Amino acid sequence: MNQVVDKALRGMALLRVSNIRHWTDRTFSFNCERPQGFRFRSGEFVMIGLMVEGKPLVRAYSIASPSWDDELEFYSIKVEDGPLTSRLQHIGEGDEIVLRPKPVGTLVHDALLPGKRLFLFATGTGIAPFASIVRDPETYEKFDQVVLTHTCRGVAELDFGHDLMARIRGDEMLSEMVGDKLRHICTTTREAWPDMGRMTDWIRDGRLAAAAGGALDPATDRVMICGSMAMLQEHKALCEAAGMVEGSNSEPGQFVIEKAFVD
Ligand code: A2P
């Protein structure tokens, strides 16, 4: 690992990349080394990117790996004219990314009041922080039931989530920890798939309540939301309509949203 103390790096670490996977023409994921002593809470994000013309070009990325893992995992969109992702999508095994080792964010257990059922609402690459949360033992110590929903335009975009579930099932320690507490509900909106439609519509028309065993209840349910700004606002309004109050690290509540974007 090359944690170079170079002026141009401005306190960032240079980390070698591995396990690059291109899921669709719009999404890819990769792992990188974890800097020594780098700690974070599952669900947090960091600034990562590339050195471009001698300067770090970084964006906020949720860490998709759990806080106990030796490596860091990221899941990214590809934006054709995005300053960072247009370059980052061409990264190869052994190349280096830069990371500012200052994790922050609100999609963390500390920002939620105790509850019984945890809903994790994601669209697209918004599943990334929840890939971390659903592999964190704290999640299952704090909740009896965890419902991860993932809505994407097309079927192939659901693959990252399916693979995540397979990785959990295939790992002895993880599968024992998770048991039968985790539900994965995935829907598409623009391509045929057994379950279709936006999760906001599922909440309104009762399909989510039917699938999860009850409508959103502020007394027992806690919610984390991650996706586009429009999606965040719509889910937030539905949580508030159900009588939930937004939480933060300093004042935990019944639901939390994350507004960290890529490109
Ligand atoms: P739709 O196809 O109906 O727009 P995007 O790639 O644009 O971020 O969208 C990812 C997924 O999120 C799509 O399935 C999209 O549905 C859905 N989506 C977009 N806006 C909202 C919203 N306001 N509430 C819930 N889901 C949304």
PDB file of C-alpha atoms and ligand atoms in Angstrom:
ATOM      1  CA  MET A   1       0.000   0.000   0.000  1.00  0.00           C
ATOM      2  CA  ASN A   2       1.280   3.380  -0.932  1.00  0.00           C
ATOM      3  CA  GLN A   3       0.043   6.014   1.469  1.00  0.00           C
ATOM      4  CA  VAL A   4       2.226   8.611  -0.126  1.00  0.00           C
ATOM      5  CA  VAL A   5       2.643  11.850   1.737  1.00  0.00           C
ATOM      6  CA  ASP A   6       2.774  13.995  -1.318  1.00  0.00           C
ATOM      7  CA  LYS A   7       1.619  17.589  -1.412  1.00  0.00           C
ATOM      8  CA  ALA A   8      -0.493  16.979  -4.509  1.00  0.00           C
ATOM      9  CA  LEU A   9      -2.374  14.223  -2.676  1.00  0.00           C
ATOM     10  CA  ARG A  10      -3.587  16.640   0.028  1.00  0.00           C
ATOM     11  CA  GLY A  11      -3.835  14.027   2.759  1.00  0.00           C
ATOM     12  CA  MET A  12      -5.299  11.334   0.542  1.00  0.00           C
ATOM     13  CA  ALA A  13      -4.254   7.703   0.327  1.00  0.00           C
ATOM     14  CA  LEU A  14      -3.354   5.972  -2.942  1.00  0.00           C
ATOM     15  CA  LEU A  15      -4.952   2.519  -3.001  1.00  0.00           C
ATOM     16  CA  ARG A  16      -4.552  -0.374  -5.402  1.00  0.00           C
ATOM     17  CA  VAL A  17      -7.690  -1.594  -7.158  1.00  0.00           C
ATOM     18  CA  SER A  18      -8.827  -5.209  -7.625  1.00  0.00           C
ATOM     19  CA  ASN A  19     -11.910  -7.262  -8.521  1.00  0.00           C
ATOM     20  CA  ILE A  20     -13.381  -4.868 -11.098  1.00  0.00           C
ATOM     21  CA  ARG A  21     -16.777  -5.996 -12.386  1.00  0.00           C
ATOM     22  CA  HIS A  22     -18.795  -4.340 -15.106  1.00  0.00           C
ATOM     23  CA  TRP A  23     -22.411  -5.206 -14.323  1.00  0.00           C
ATOM     24  CA  THR A  24     -24.095  -3.286 -17.131  1.00  0.00           C
ATOM     25  CA  ASP A  25     -23.122  -0.531 -19.542  1.00  0.00           C
ATOM     26  CA  ARG A  26     -24.264   1.864 -16.776  1.00  0.00           C
ATOM     27  CA  THR A  27     -22.726   0.324 -13.641  1.00  0.00           C
ATOM     28  CA  PHE A  28     -19.495  -1.245 -12.346  1.00  0.00           C
ATOM     29  CA  SER A  29     -17.954  -2.153  -9.015  1.00  0.00           C
ATOM     30  CA  PHE A  30     -14.435  -2.572  -7.708  1.00  0.00           C
ATOM     31  CA  ASN A  31     -12.497  -3.260  -4.542  1.00  0.00           C
ATOM     32  CA  CYS A  32      -9.449  -1.473  -3.217  1.00  0.00           C
ATOM     33  CA  GLU A  33      -7.027  -1.854  -0.353  1.00  0.00           C
ATOM     34  CA  ARG A  34      -8.136  -0.525   3.010  1.00  0.00           C
ATOM     35  CA  PRO A  35      -5.670   1.995   4.455  1.00  0.00           C
ATOM     36  CA  GLN A  36      -4.145   0.895   7.730  1.00  0.00           C
ATOM     37  CA  GLY A  37      -6.116   2.239  10.678  1.00  0.00           C
ATOM     38  CA  PHE A  38      -8.965   3.472   8.446  1.00  0.00           C
ATOM     39  CA  ARG A  39     -12.232   3.037  10.328  1.00  0.00           C
ATOM     40  CA  PHE A  40     -15.779   3.790   9.232  1.00  0.00           C
ATOM     41  CA  ARG A  41     -19.344   2.992  10.211  1.00  0.00           C
ATOM     42  CA  SER A  42     -21.280   0.763   7.803  1.00  0.00           C
ATOM     43  CA  GLY A  43     -23.370   3.017   5.536  1.00  0.00           C
ATOM     44  CA  GLU A  44     -20.940   5.949   5.479  1.00  0.00           C
ATOM     45  CA  PHE A  45     -19.388   7.507   2.387  1.00  0.00           C
ATOM     46  CA  VAL A  46     -15.932   8.818   1.504  1.00  0.00           C
ATOM     47  CA  MET A  47     -14.435  10.954  -1.237  1.00  0.00           C
ATOM     48  CA  ILE A  48     -12.648   8.806  -3.796  1.00  0.00           C
ATOM     49  CA  GLY A  49     -11.352   9.399  -7.299  1.00  0.00           C
ATOM     50  CA  LEU A  50      -8.330   9.661  -9.516  1.00  0.00           C
ATOM     51  CA  MET A  51      -5.273  11.856  -9.901  1.00  0.00           C
ATOM     52  CA  VAL A  52      -6.003  13.943 -12.991  1.00  0.00           C
ATOM     53  CA  GLU A  53      -3.294  16.254 -14.303  1.00  0.00           C
ATOM     54  CA  GLY A  54      -1.499  16.049 -10.957  1.00  0.00           C
ATOM     55  CA  LYS A  55      -4.564  16.883  -8.884  1.00  0.00           C
ATOM     56  CA  PRO A  56      -7.096  14.660  -7.098  1.00  0.00           C
ATOM     57  CA  LEU A  57     -10.510  14.595  -8.798  1.00  0.00           C
ATOM     58  CA  VAL A  58     -12.891  13.105  -6.236  1.00  0.00           C
ATOM     59  CA  ARG A  59     -16.591  12.479  -5.648  1.00  0.00           C
ATOM     60  CA  ALA A  60     -18.623  11.099  -2.756  1.00  0.00           C
ATOM     61  CA  TYR A  61     -19.025   7.317  -2.840  1.00  0.00           C
ATOM     62  CA  SER A  62     -20.768   5.107  -0.329  1.00  0.00           C
ATOM     63  CA  ILE A  63     -18.600   2.287   0.939  1.00  0.00           C
ATOM     64  CA  ALA A  64     -20.394  -0.904  -0.127  1.00  0.00           C
ATOM     65  CA  SER A  65     -18.308  -3.252   2.023  1.00  0.00           C
ATOM     66  CA  PRO A  66     -19.045  -3.770   5.714  1.00  0.00           C
ATOM     67  CA  SER A  67     -16.881  -2.096   8.356  1.00  0.00           C
ATOM     68  CA  TRP A  68     -15.210  -5.390   9.357  1.00  0.00           C
ATOM     69  CA  ASP A  69     -13.926  -6.211   5.859  1.00  0.00           C
ATOM     70  CA  ASP A  70     -10.213  -6.079   4.954  1.00  0.00           C
ATOM     71  CA  GLU A  71     -10.962  -4.415   1.614  1.00  0.00           C
ATOM     72  CA  LEU A  72     -13.142  -1.510   0.558  1.00  0.00           C
ATOM     73  CA  GLU A  73     -15.804  -2.064  -2.100  1.00  0.00           C
ATOM     74  CA  PHE A  74     -17.475   0.581  -4.266  1.00  0.00           C
ATOM     75  CA  TYR A  75     -20.369   0.439  -6.727  1.00  0.00           C
ATOM     76  CA  SER A  76     -20.497   3.168  -9.349  1.00  0.00           C
ATOM     77  CA  ILE A  77     -22.543   4.481 -12.223  1.00  0.00           C
ATOM     78  CA  LYS A  78     -20.883   5.370 -15.530  1.00  0.00           C
ATOM     79  CA  VAL A  79     -21.730   8.839 -16.753  1.00  0.00           C
ATOM     80  CA  GLU A  80     -20.498   9.365 -20.293  1.00  0.00           C
ATOM     81  CA  ASP A  81     -19.583  13.011 -19.804  1.00  0.00           C
ATOM     82  CA  GLY A  82     -19.072  12.780 -16.014  1.00  0.00           C
ATOM     83  CA  PRO A  83     -15.662  14.251 -15.126  1.00  0.00           C
ATOM     84  CA  LEU A  84     -14.789  11.363 -12.798  1.00  0.00           C
ATOM     85  CA  THR A  85     -16.844   8.319 -13.841  1.00  0.00           C
ATOM     86  CA  SER A  86     -15.982   8.734 -17.555  1.00  0.00           C
ATOM     87  CA  ARG A  87     -12.386   8.042 -16.446  1.00  0.00           C
ATOM     88  CA  LEU A  88     -12.964   5.760 -13.452  1.00  0.00           C
ATOM     89  CA  GLN A  89     -14.940   3.235 -15.530  1.00  0.00           C
ATOM     90  CA  HIS A  90     -11.728   2.451 -17.464  1.00  0.00           C
ATOM     91  CA  ILE A  91      -9.711   1.627 -14.343  1.00  0.00           C
ATOM     92  CA  GLY A  92      -7.794  -1.682 -14.474  1.00  0.00           C
ATOM     93  CA  GLU A  93      -6.591  -4.239 -11.931  1.00  0.00           C
ATOM     94  CA  GLY A  94      -3.574  -2.859 -10.079  1.00  0.00           C
ATOM     95  CA  ASP A  95      -4.298   0.788 -10.944  1.00  0.00           C
ATOM     96  CA  GLU A  96      -4.586   3.206  -8.052  1.00  0.00           C
ATOM     97  CA  ILE A  97      -7.417   5.386  -6.827  1.00  0.00           C
ATOM     98  CA  VAL A  98      -7.198   8.187  -4.283  1.00  0.00           C
ATOM     99  CA  LEU A  99      -9.272   8.179  -1.107  1.00  0.00           C
ATOM    100  CA  ARG A 100      -9.697  10.863   1.510  1.00  0.00           C
ATOM    101  CA  PRO A 101      -9.869   8.832   4.735  1.00  0.00           C
ATOM    102  CA  LYS A 102     -12.651  10.894   6.333  1.00  0.00           C
ATOM    103  CA  PRO A 103     -15.863   8.851   6.322  1.00  0.00           C
ATOM    104  CA  VAL A 104     -19.158  10.674   6.947  1.00  0.00           C
ATOM    105  CA  GLY A 105     -22.859  10.152   6.388  1.00  0.00           C
ATOM    106  CA  THR A 106     -26.330   9.725   7.802  1.00  0.00           C
ATOM    107  CA  LEU A 107     -27.215   6.185   6.634  1.00  0.00           C
ATOM    108  CA  VAL A 108     -25.877   4.811   9.904  1.00  0.00           C
ATOM    109  CA  HIS A 109     -27.433   3.053  12.879  1.00  0.00           C
ATOM    110  CA  ASP A 110     -26.456   5.970  15.134  1.00  0.00           C
ATOM    111  CA  ALA A 111     -28.936   8.228  13.293  1.00  0.00           C
ATOM    112  CA  LEU A 112     -31.895   5.910  13.904  1.00  0.00           C
ATOM    113  CA  LEU A 113     -33.879   5.322  17.077  1.00  0.00           C
ATOM    114  CA  PRO A 114     -34.223   1.707  18.195  1.00  0.00           C
ATOM    115  CA  GLY A 115     -36.867  -0.250  16.256  1.00  0.00           C
ATOM    116  CA  LYS A 116     -37.974  -3.727  15.196  1.00  0.00           C
ATOM    117  CA  ARG A 117     -38.114  -3.625  11.401  1.00  0.00           C
ATOM    118  CA  LEU A 118     -35.580  -1.835   9.179  1.00  0.00           C
ATOM    119  CA  PHE A 119     -36.498  -0.783   5.634  1.00  0.00           C
ATOM    120  CA  LEU A 120     -33.644   0.018   3.241  1.00  0.00           C
ATOM    121  CA  PHE A 121     -35.065   1.729   0.134  1.00  0.00           C
ATOM    122  CA  ALA A 122     -32.639   1.935  -2.807  1.00  0.00           C
ATOM    123  CA  THR A 123     -32.747   2.742  -6.508  1.00  0.00           C
ATOM    124  CA  GLY A 124     -29.879   2.108  -8.925  1.00  0.00           C
ATOM    125  CA  THR A 125     -26.428   2.444  -7.333  1.00  0.00           C
ATOM    126  CA  GLY A 126     -28.180   3.676  -4.175  1.00  0.00           C
ATOM    127  CA  ILE A 127     -27.945   0.067  -3.023  1.00  0.00           C
ATOM    128  CA  ALA A 128     -24.233   0.600  -2.230  1.00  0.00           C
ATOM    129  CA  PRO A 129     -24.480   1.779   1.424  1.00  0.00           C
ATOM    130  CA  PHE A 130     -27.032  -0.951   2.104  1.00  0.00           C
ATOM    131  CA  ALA A 131     -24.620  -3.603   0.790  1.00  0.00           C
ATOM    132  CA  SER A 132     -22.554  -2.514   3.776  1.00  0.00           C
ATOM    133  CA  ILE A 133     -25.451  -2.314   6.271  1.00  0.00           C
ATOM    134  CA  VAL A 134     -26.879  -5.771   5.439  1.00  0.00           C
ATOM    135  CA  ARG A 135     -23.489  -7.370   6.160  1.00  0.00           C
ATOM    136  CA  ASP A 136     -23.032  -5.608   9.509  1.00  0.00           C
ATOM    137  CA  PRO A 137     -23.738  -7.676  12.661  1.00  0.00           C
ATOM    138  CA  GLU A 138     -25.078  -4.535  14.381  1.00  0.00           C
ATOM    139  CA  THR A 139     -28.022  -4.545  11.935  1.00  0.00           C
ATOM    140  CA  TYR A 140     -29.221  -7.927  13.164  1.00  0.00           C
ATOM    141  CA  GLU A 141     -28.492  -7.136  16.808  1.00  0.00           C
ATOM    142  CA  LYS A 142     -30.725  -4.056  16.520  1.00  0.00           C
ATOM    143  CA  PHE A 143     -33.534  -5.306  14.241  1.00  0.00           C
ATOM    144  CA  ASP A 144     -35.696  -8.441  14.029  1.00  0.00           C
ATOM    145  CA  GLN A 145     -36.457  -7.919  10.358  1.00  0.00           C
ATOM    146  CA  VAL A 146     -34.601  -6.143   7.526  1.00  0.00           C
ATOM    147  CA  VAL A 147     -36.264  -5.373   4.185  1.00  0.00           C
ATOM    148  CA  LEU A 148     -33.971  -4.234   1.373  1.00  0.00           C
ATOM    149  CA  THR A 149     -35.801  -2.927  -1.672  1.00  0.00           C
ATOM    150  CA  HIS A 150     -33.986  -2.232  -4.920  1.00  0.00           C
ATOM    151  CA  THR A 151     -35.681  -0.620  -7.912  1.00  0.00           C
ATOM    152  CA  CYS A 152     -33.892  -0.249 -11.234  1.00  0.00           C
ATOM    153  CA  ARG A 153     -34.869   0.559 -14.788  1.00  0.00           C
ATOM    154  CA  GLY A 154     -33.747  -2.807 -16.206  1.00  0.00           C
ATOM    155  CA  VAL A 155     -33.326  -6.415 -15.116  1.00  0.00           C
ATOM    156  CA  ALA A 156     -29.522  -6.516 -15.496  1.00  0.00           C
ATOM    157  CA  GLU A 157     -29.135  -3.628 -13.050  1.00  0.00           C
ATOM    158  CA  LEU A 158     -30.543  -5.865 -10.325  1.00  0.00           C
ATOM    159  CA  ASP A 159     -27.568  -8.236 -10.651  1.00  0.00           C
ATOM    160  CA  PHE A 160     -25.398  -6.471  -8.087  1.00  0.00           C
ATOM    161  CA  GLY A 161     -28.121  -7.037  -5.473  1.00  0.00           C
ATOM    162  CA  HIS A 162     -28.650 -10.678  -6.458  1.00  0.00           C
ATOM    163  CA  ASP A 163     -24.905 -11.256  -6.216  1.00  0.00           C
ATOM    164  CA  LEU A 164     -24.828  -9.572  -2.804  1.00  0.00           C
ATOM    165  CA  MET A 165     -27.528 -11.961  -1.549  1.00  0.00           C
ATOM    166  CA  ALA A 166     -25.633 -14.925  -3.009  1.00  0.00           C
ATOM    167  CA  ARG A 167     -22.441 -13.769  -1.296  1.00  0.00           C
ATOM    168  CA  ILE A 168     -24.283 -13.546   2.034  1.00  0.00           C
ATOM    169  CA  ARG A 169     -25.827 -17.015   1.574  1.00  0.00           C
ATOM    170  CA  GLY A 170     -22.476 -18.455   0.515  1.00  0.00           C
ATOM    171  CA  ASP A 171     -20.610 -17.183   3.578  1.00  0.00           C
ATOM    172  CA  GLU A 172     -21.033 -19.361   6.635  1.00  0.00           C
ATOM    173  CA  MET A 173     -20.615 -16.608   9.216  1.00  0.00           C
ATOM    174  CA  LEU A 174     -22.773 -14.109   7.340  1.00  0.00           C
ATOM    175  CA  SER A 175     -25.595 -16.523   6.596  1.00  0.00           C
ATOM    176  CA  GLU A 176     -25.704 -17.583  10.230  1.00  0.00           C
ATOM    177  CA  MET A 177     -25.756 -13.961  11.388  1.00  0.00           C
ATOM    178  CA  VAL A 178     -28.478 -12.950   8.907  1.00  0.00           C
ATOM    179  CA  GLY A 179     -30.589 -16.080   9.291  1.00  0.00           C
ATOM    180  CA  ASP A 180     -34.082 -15.465   7.922  1.00  0.00           C
ATOM    181  CA  LYS A 181     -34.179 -11.805   8.958  1.00  0.00           C
ATOM    182  CA  LEU A 182     -33.289 -10.296   5.569  1.00  0.00           C
ATOM    183  CA  ARG A 183     -35.804  -9.839   2.734  1.00  0.00           C
ATOM    184  CA  HIS A 184     -34.685  -8.635  -0.696  1.00  0.00           C
ATOM    185  CA  ILE A 185     -37.431  -7.136  -2.843  1.00  0.00           C
ATOM    186  CA  CYS A 186     -36.308  -6.046  -6.286  1.00  0.00           C
ATOM    187  CA  THR A 187     -38.391  -4.350  -8.924  1.00  0.00           C
ATOM    188  CA  THR A 188     -37.889  -2.934 -12.400  1.00  0.00           C
ATOM    189  CA  THR A 189     -39.664  -0.032 -14.029  1.00  0.00           C
ATOM    190  CA  ARG A 190     -38.766  -0.215 -17.728  1.00  0.00           C
ATOM    191  CA  GLU A 191     -38.239  -3.901 -18.476  1.00  0.00           C
ATOM    192  CA  ALA A 192     -40.406  -6.935 -17.781  1.00  0.00           C
ATOM    193  CA  TRP A 193     -39.626  -8.683 -14.473  1.00  0.00           C
ATOM    194  CA  PRO A 194     -41.869 -10.600 -12.018  1.00  0.00           C
ATOM    195  CA  ASP A 195     -42.093  -7.599  -9.660  1.00  0.00           C
ATOM    196  CA  MET A 196     -42.461  -4.247 -11.352  1.00  0.00           C
ATOM    197  CA  GLY A 197     -42.991  -0.617 -10.358  1.00  0.00           C
ATOM    198  CA  ARG A 198     -41.468   2.141  -8.258  1.00  0.00           C
ATOM    199  CA  MET A 199     -41.290   1.352  -4.528  1.00  0.00           C
ATOM    200  CA  THR A 200     -43.034   4.657  -3.814  1.00  0.00           C
ATOM    201  CA  ASP A 201     -46.054   3.245  -5.696  1.00  0.00           C
ATOM    202  CA  TRP A 202     -45.725  -0.038  -3.813  1.00  0.00           C
ATOM    203  CA  ILE A 203     -45.908   1.893  -0.528  1.00  0.00           C
ATOM    204  CA  ARG A 204     -48.956   3.895  -1.660  1.00  0.00           C
ATOM    205  CA  ASP A 205     -50.980   0.996  -3.020  1.00  0.00           C
ATOM    206  CA  GLY A 206     -50.171  -1.509  -0.259  1.00  0.00           C
ATOM    207  CA  ARG A 207     -47.975  -3.890  -2.266  1.00  0.00           C
ATOM    208  CA  LEU A 208     -45.034  -3.296   0.084  1.00  0.00           C
ATOM    209  CA  ALA A 209     -47.193  -3.783   3.162  1.00  0.00           C
ATOM    210  CA  ALA A 210     -48.410  -7.094   1.700  1.00  0.00           C
ATOM    211  CA  ALA A 211     -44.860  -8.234   0.857  1.00  0.00           C
ATOM    212  CA  ALA A 212     -43.285  -7.125   4.139  1.00  0.00           C
ATOM    213  CA  GLY A 213     -46.100  -8.079   6.505  1.00  0.00           C
ATOM    214  CA  GLY A 214     -47.475  -4.657   7.419  1.00  0.00           C
ATOM    215  CA  ALA A 215     -47.531  -0.985   6.437  1.00  0.00           C
ATOM    216  CA  LEU A 216     -44.920   1.536   7.621  1.00  0.00           C
ATOM    217  CA  ASP A 217     -45.377   2.017  11.347  1.00  0.00           C
ATOM    218  CA  PRO A 218     -43.472   4.829  13.100  1.00  0.00           C
ATOM    219  CA  ALA A 219     -43.607   2.936  16.396  1.00  0.00           C
ATOM    220  CA  THR A 220     -41.629  -0.068  15.192  1.00  0.00           C
ATOM    221  CA  ASP A 221     -40.203   0.678  11.714  1.00  0.00           C
ATOM    222  CA  ARG A 222     -37.016   2.509  10.802  1.00  0.00           C
ATOM    223  CA  VAL A 223     -36.098   3.566   7.279  1.00  0.00           C
ATOM    224  CA  MET A 224     -32.939   4.393   5.328  1.00  0.00           C
ATOM    225  CA  ILE A 225     -33.285   5.843   1.802  1.00  0.00           C
ATOM    226  CA  CYS A 226     -30.683   6.177  -0.956  1.00  0.00           C
ATOM    227  CA  GLY A 227     -31.189   7.163  -4.597  1.00  0.00           C
ATOM    228  CA  SER A 228     -31.721  10.179  -6.829  1.00  0.00           C
ATOM    229  CA  MET A 229     -32.912  13.495  -5.402  1.00  0.00           C
ATOM    230  CA  ALA A 230     -36.447  12.970  -6.773  1.00  0.00           C
ATOM    231  CA  MET A 231     -36.583   9.484  -5.253  1.00  0.00           C
ATOM    232  CA  LEU A 232     -35.301  10.750  -1.882  1.00  0.00           C
ATOM    233  CA  GLN A 233     -37.898  13.505  -1.742  1.00  0.00           C
ATOM    234  CA  GLU A 234     -40.754  11.186  -2.632  1.00  0.00           C
ATOM    235  CA  HIS A 235     -39.774   8.505  -0.114  1.00  0.00           C
ATOM    236  CA  LYS A 236     -39.180  11.177   2.522  1.00  0.00           C
ATOM    237  CA  ALA A 237     -42.693  12.566   1.978  1.00  0.00           C
ATOM    238  CA  LEU A 238     -44.148   9.063   2.363  1.00  0.00           C
ATOM    239  CA  CYS A 239     -42.230   8.504   5.621  1.00  0.00           C
ATOM    240  CA  GLU A 240     -43.442  11.850   6.944  1.00  0.00           C
ATOM    241  CA  ALA A 241     -47.001  11.041   5.895  1.00  0.00           C
ATOM    242  CA  ALA A 242     -46.675   7.833   7.942  1.00  0.00           C
ATOM    243  CA  GLY A 243     -45.745   9.975  10.966  1.00  0.00           C
ATOM    244  CA  MET A 244     -41.983   9.441  10.903  1.00  0.00           C
ATOM    245  CA  VAL A 245     -39.397  12.085  11.785  1.00  0.00           C
ATOM    246  CA  GLU A 246     -36.069  12.444   9.957  1.00  0.00           C
ATOM    247  CA  GLY A 247     -33.009  11.581  12.016  1.00  0.00           C
ATOM    248  CA  SER A 248     -29.393  12.732  12.032  1.00  0.00           C
ATOM    249  CA  ASN A 249     -26.208  11.717  13.806  1.00  0.00           C
ATOM    250  CA  SER A 250     -26.849  14.314  16.523  1.00  0.00           C
ATOM    251  CA  GLU A 251     -30.592  13.660  16.752  1.00  0.00           C
ATOM    252  CA  PRO A 252     -31.645  10.109  15.849  1.00  0.00           C
ATOM    253  CA  GLY A 253     -35.082   9.693  14.265  1.00  0.00           C
ATOM    254  CA  GLN A 254     -37.261   7.208  12.440  1.00  0.00           C
ATOM    255  CA  PHE A 255     -35.850   7.655   8.941  1.00  0.00           C
ATOM    256  CA  VAL A 256     -32.672   8.932   7.282  1.00  0.00           C
ATOM    257  CA  ILE A 257     -31.707   9.932   3.743  1.00  0.00           C
ATOM    258  CA  GLU A 258     -28.357  10.490   2.041  1.00  0.00           C
ATOM    259  CA  LYS A 259     -27.705  13.284  -0.419  1.00  0.00           C
ATOM    260  CA  ALA A 260     -24.220  12.347  -1.588  1.00  0.00           C
ATOM    261  CA  PHE A 261     -24.044  12.195  -5.342  1.00  0.00           C
ATOM    262  CA  VAL A 262     -21.739  10.991  -8.044  1.00  0.00           C
ATOM    263  CA  ASP A 263     -21.117  13.293 -11.041  1.00  0.00           C
TER     264      ASP A 263
HETATM  265  P1  A2P B   1     -38.547   5.115 -13.602  1.00  0.00           P
HETATM  266  O1  A2P B   1     -37.972   4.186 -14.611  1.00  0.00           O
HETATM  267  O2  A2P B   1     -40.043   5.057 -13.506  1.00  0.00           O
HETATM  268  O3  A2P B   1     -38.034   6.534 -13.744  1.00  0.00           O
HETATM  269  P2  A2P B   1     -32.532   6.466 -12.303  1.00  0.00           P
HETATM  270  O4  A2P B   1     -31.625   5.523 -13.049  1.00  0.00           O
HETATM  271  O5  A2P B   1     -33.186   7.502 -13.151  1.00  0.00           O
HETATM  272  O6  A2P B   1     -31.916   7.021 -11.041  1.00  0.00           O
HETATM  273  O7  A2P B   1     -33.746   5.556 -11.798  1.00  0.00           O
HETATM  274  C1  A2P B   1     -33.518   4.393 -11.074  1.00  0.00           C
HETATM  275  C2  A2P B   1     -34.840   3.831 -10.678  1.00  0.00           C
HETATM  276  O8  A2P B   1     -35.479   4.730  -9.761  1.00  0.00           O
HETATM  277  C3  A2P B   1     -35.794   3.677 -11.846  1.00  0.00           C
HETATM  278  O9  A2P B   1     -36.420   2.427 -11.756  1.00  0.00           O
HETATM  279  C4  A2P B   1     -36.754   4.827 -11.667  1.00  0.00           C
HETATM  280  O10 A2P B   1     -38.063   4.582 -12.152  1.00  0.00           O
HETATM  281  C5  A2P B   1     -36.805   4.964 -10.166  1.00  0.00           C
HETATM  282  N1  A2P B   1     -37.238   6.308  -9.747  1.00  0.00           N
HETATM  283  C6  A2P B   1     -36.973   7.478 -10.349  1.00  0.00           C
HETATM  284  N2  A2P B   1     -37.542   8.499  -9.703  1.00  0.00           N
HETATM  285  C7  A2P B   1     -38.194   7.964  -8.646  1.00  0.00           C
HETATM  286  C8  A2P B   1     -38.988   8.508  -7.575  1.00  0.00           C
HETATM  287  N3  A2P B   1     -39.259   9.803  -7.500  1.00  0.00           N
HETATM  288  N4  A2P B   1     -39.494   7.659  -6.672  1.00  0.00           N
HETATM  289  C9  A2P B   1     -39.252   6.339  -6.751  1.00  0.00           C
HETATM  290  N5  A2P B   1     -38.518   5.753  -7.722  1.00  0.00           N
HETATM  291  C10 A2P B   1     -37.988   6.558  -8.669  1.00  0.00           C
END
